[in-house]
Amino acid sequence: MRRFVGLGLAVAMAASLTACGGGNATDATTAGTEAKADAEDAGGNAGGAEPGDAFRIGMIGPLTGDAAAYGLGVRNAIELAINEVNEAGGMNGFQVEYNPQDDEHDPEKAVNAYNTLKDWDMQILIGAVTSKPCIAVSAESASDNLFQITPSGSAVECISEPNVFRVCFSDPDQGKASAQYISENKLATKIGVIYDSSTEYSTGILESFQAEAQAVGLEVVAEEAFTADNATDFSVQIDNCKEAGAELLFMPFYYTEASTVLKQCADKEYAPIFFGVDGMDGILSVKNFDTSLAEGVMLLTPFSADEAGSQAFVEAYKAAYNDVPNQFAADAYDAVYAVKAAIEQAKITPDMSASDICDAMKVAMTEITIDGLTGSDMTWTEEGEPNKEPKAAKIENGVYVMQ
């Protein structure tokens, strides 16, 4: 049974042995920007206790820029969970300090943020939020043997190092599950695909989708690429899918580009079923986007702010940040409680070195089970992958409805 509480209340998070956005973008860039200094009151509580007296958890993600809806959701949800944990007595009896850093969805800036957090004596990292920055940062954390858990870095390479785990599904898992869902629910037989060939995220999902689509009898009648350099005009891709008779458009890319595709499909009077993955979450928050165009859009996602089991978390998030949490926020919230469960399983204390903490966490993560927002009875493999059931949502009357 899932149990969540609001901001400032004690949490009783189910954790047992098995043998493991919202907010202000301007404020976000100021939080935690100076190492070993008190953060601005903008989503972090960096500074305070001396090293060794409290756990120090850092976060890296896009708090400004096109992917800020992801990073802000993660930043806020981690803060929400840490505040709950601290008020309930901390992790293994110790308080937690939190320092979020902005990477602007840029790998080089993500590495700079990591180095800032190292100077702050970070012991555990939650992040990075998006795949390319996460891959860059994981190389650094592996070299330092520092434990890292990404809420949403879904590229295979994000967790190729033994010190890195994730909460979300991998890109191949998303692609395979999407093809299975489309087939099992008989949504369509002729599929058009538009994908971003310049990102590991999109191409990784596409490859597994292609293989599974063939296995389950779906016909991919058009496969159209774009890159980050030409992500504003999808006329050719849409025309090719329409002419090929695609009944469903599979779109394994981010919500900003997806909103443009929906608008241009409407302009061309092309109305297939639209099916995305976790990067689609956030489309209802795109500035100046006519959200009626997203009516009926489906996406593979483990979380909906409108489902009954999420309401305690959603209300606490709304009260704290005046916004509705997205899937990335839910993944991040679960990441904090996974870290808490592993710390308590391994009896880790904050006076341990980051490397010793990492060695203990790598084992403990495979020994815990948590009931979270994004899945019940979640466990983790030695490779850092989560075990949980995939789910899909459909946008109906402006809200996500789990299917």
Coordinates of N, CA and C in Angstrom, one line a residue, residues 2-9 11 13 21-22 70 72-82 84 281 302-337 371-374:
R2 N 0.6 2.2 -0.8 CA 1.4 3.4 -0.9 C 1.0 4.4 0.3
R3 N 2.0 5.0 0.8 CA 1.8 6.0 1.9 C 2.6 7.2 1.7
F4 N 1.9 8.4 1.5 CA 2.6 9.6 1.3 C 2.0 10.6 2.2
V5 N 2.8 11.6 2.6 CA 2.3 12.7 3.5 C 2.7 14.0 2.9
G6 N 2.0 15.1 3.4 CA 2.2 16.4 2.9 C 3.5 17.0 3.4
L7 N 3.9 18.2 2.9 CA 5.1 18.9 3.3 C 5.0 19.2 4.8
G8 N 6.1 18.9 5.5 CA 6.2 19.2 6.9 C 5.6 18.1 7.8
L9 N 5.1 17.0 7.2 CA 4.6 15.9 8.0 C 5.5 14.8 8.0
V11 N 6.9 11.1 7.3 CA 6.6 10.1 6.3 C 6.9 8.7 6.8
M13 N 7.5 5.6 4.9 CA 7.6 5.1 3.6 C 7.9 3.6 3.7
G21 N 8.5 22.5 -14.5 CA 8.1 22.3 -13.3 C 7.8 23.5 -12.6
G22 N 7.6 23.2 -11.9 CA 7.1 24.3 -11.1 C 8.3 25.0 -10.5
Y70 N 11.5 20.0 -16.6 CA 12.0 18.7 -16.0 C 12.8 19.0 -14.7
L72 N 13.1 21.7 -12.8 CA 12.5 22.4 -11.7 C 11.6 21.4 -11.0
G73 N 10.9 20.5 -11.7 CA 10.1 19.5 -11.0 C 11.0 18.6 -10.2
V74 N 12.2 18.2 -10.7 CA 13.1 17.4 -9.9 C 13.6 18.1 -8.7
R75 N 14.1 19.4 -8.9 CA 14.6 20.2 -7.8 C 13.6 20.3 -6.7
N76 N 12.4 20.6 -7.0 CA 11.3 20.9 -6.0 C 11.0 19.6 -5.3
A77 N 10.8 18.5 -6.0 CA 10.4 17.2 -5.4 C 11.4 16.7 -4.5
I78 N 12.7 16.9 -4.8 CA 13.8 16.4 -3.9 C 13.7 17.3 -2.6
E79 N 13.5 18.6 -2.8 CA 13.4 19.4 -1.6 C 12.2 19.0 -0.7
L80 N 11.1 18.8 -1.4 CA 9.9 18.4 -0.6 C 10.2 17.1 0.2
A81 N 10.8 16.1 -0.5 CA 11.0 14.8 0.2 C 12.1 15.0 1.3
I82 N 13.1 15.8 1.0 CA 14.1 15.9 2.1 C 13.6 16.7 3.3
E84 N 10.5 16.5 4.3 CA 9.7 15.5 5.0 C 10.6 14.6 5.8
D281 N 5.8 14.3 -21.2 CA 5.2 14.9 -20.0 C 5.8 16.3 -19.8
P302 N 4.9 6.5 -15.8 CA 4.5 5.8 -14.5 C 3.8 6.6 -13.5
F303 N 3.4 7.9 -13.9 CA 2.8 8.8 -12.9 C 1.8 9.7 -13.6
S304 N 0.7 9.9 -12.8 CA -0.2 11.0 -13.2 C -0.6 11.8 -12.0
A305 N -0.6 13.1 -12.1 CA -0.9 13.9 -10.9 C -2.4 13.8 -10.6
D306 N -3.2 13.2 -11.5 CA -4.6 13.1 -11.3 C -5.1 11.7 -10.7
E307 N -4.2 10.8 -10.6 CA -4.6 9.5 -10.1 C -4.7 9.5 -8.6
A308 N -5.6 8.7 -8.0 CA -5.9 8.8 -6.6 C -4.7 8.6 -5.7
G309 N -3.8 7.7 -6.0 CA -2.7 7.4 -5.2 C -1.6 8.4 -5.1
S310 N -1.8 9.5 -6.0 CA -0.8 10.5 -6.0 C -1.2 11.8 -5.3
Q311 N -2.4 11.8 -4.7 CA -3.0 13.1 -4.3 C -2.3 13.7 -3.1
A312 N -1.8 12.9 -2.2 CA -1.1 13.5 -1.0 C 0.1 14.2 -1.5
F313 N 0.9 13.6 -2.3 CA 2.1 14.2 -2.9 C 1.8 15.4 -3.7
V314 N 0.8 15.3 -4.5 CA 0.4 16.4 -5.4 C 0.0 17.7 -4.6
E315 N -0.9 17.4 -3.6 CA -1.3 18.6 -2.8 C -0.2 19.2 -2.0
A316 N 0.7 18.4 -1.5 CA 1.9 19.0 -0.8 C 2.8 19.8 -1.8
Y317 N 3.0 19.2 -3.0 CA 3.8 19.9 -4.0 C 3.1 21.3 -4.4
K318 N 1.8 21.2 -4.6 CA 1.1 22.4 -5.0 C 1.2 23.5 -3.9
A319 N 1.1 23.1 -2.6 CA 1.1 24.0 -1.5 C 2.5 24.6 -1.4
A320 N 3.6 23.9 -1.7 CA 4.9 24.4 -1.6 C 5.4 25.2 -2.8
Y321 N 4.9 24.9 -4.0 CA 5.5 25.5 -5.2 C 4.4 26.1 -6.2
N322 N 3.2 26.0 -5.8 CA 2.1 26.6 -6.6 C 2.1 26.0 -8.0
D323 N 2.3 24.8 -8.2 CA 2.4 24.1 -9.5 C 2.0 22.7 -9.3
V324 N 1.7 22.0 -10.5 CA 1.4 20.6 -10.5 C 2.6 19.8 -10.8
P325 N 3.0 18.8 -10.1 CA 4.2 18.0 -10.3 C 4.0 17.2 -11.6
N326 N 5.1 17.0 -12.3 CA 5.2 16.1 -13.4 C 5.8 14.8 -13.1
Q327 N 6.0 13.9 -14.1 CA 6.6 12.6 -13.8 C 8.0 12.7 -13.3
F328 N 8.7 13.7 -13.8 CA 10.1 13.9 -13.4 C 10.2 14.2 -11.9
A329 N 9.2 15.0 -11.4 CA 9.1 15.3 -10.0 C 8.9 14.0 -9.2
A330 N 8.0 13.2 -9.7 CA 7.6 11.9 -9.0 C 8.8 11.0 -9.0
D331 N 9.6 10.9 -10.1 CA 10.8 10.1 -10.1 C 11.8 10.6 -9.1
A332 N 11.9 11.9 -9.0 CA 12.9 12.5 -8.0 C 12.5 12.2 -6.6
Y333 N 11.2 12.3 -6.3 CA 10.7 12.1 -5.0 C 11.0 10.6 -4.6
D334 N 10.7 9.7 -5.5 CA 11.1 8.3 -5.2 C 12.6 8.1 -5.1
A335 N 13.4 8.9 -5.8 CA 14.8 8.7 -5.6 C 15.3 9.0 -4.2
V336 N 14.7 10.0 -3.6 CA 15.1 10.4 -2.2 C 14.8 9.3 -1.3
Y337 N 13.6 8.7 -1.5 CA 13.2 7.6 -0.5 C 14.0 6.3 -0.8
D371 N 7.7 1.2 -2.0 CA 6.5 1.5 -2.7 C 6.6 3.0 -3.0
G372 N 6.5 3.4 -4.2 CA 6.7 4.8 -4.6 C 5.6 5.3 -5.4
L373 N 5.8 6.6 -5.8 CA 4.8 7.2 -6.7 C 4.8 6.6 -8.1
T374 N 6.0 6.1 -8.5 CA 6.1 5.7 -9.9 C 6.1 4.1 -10.0

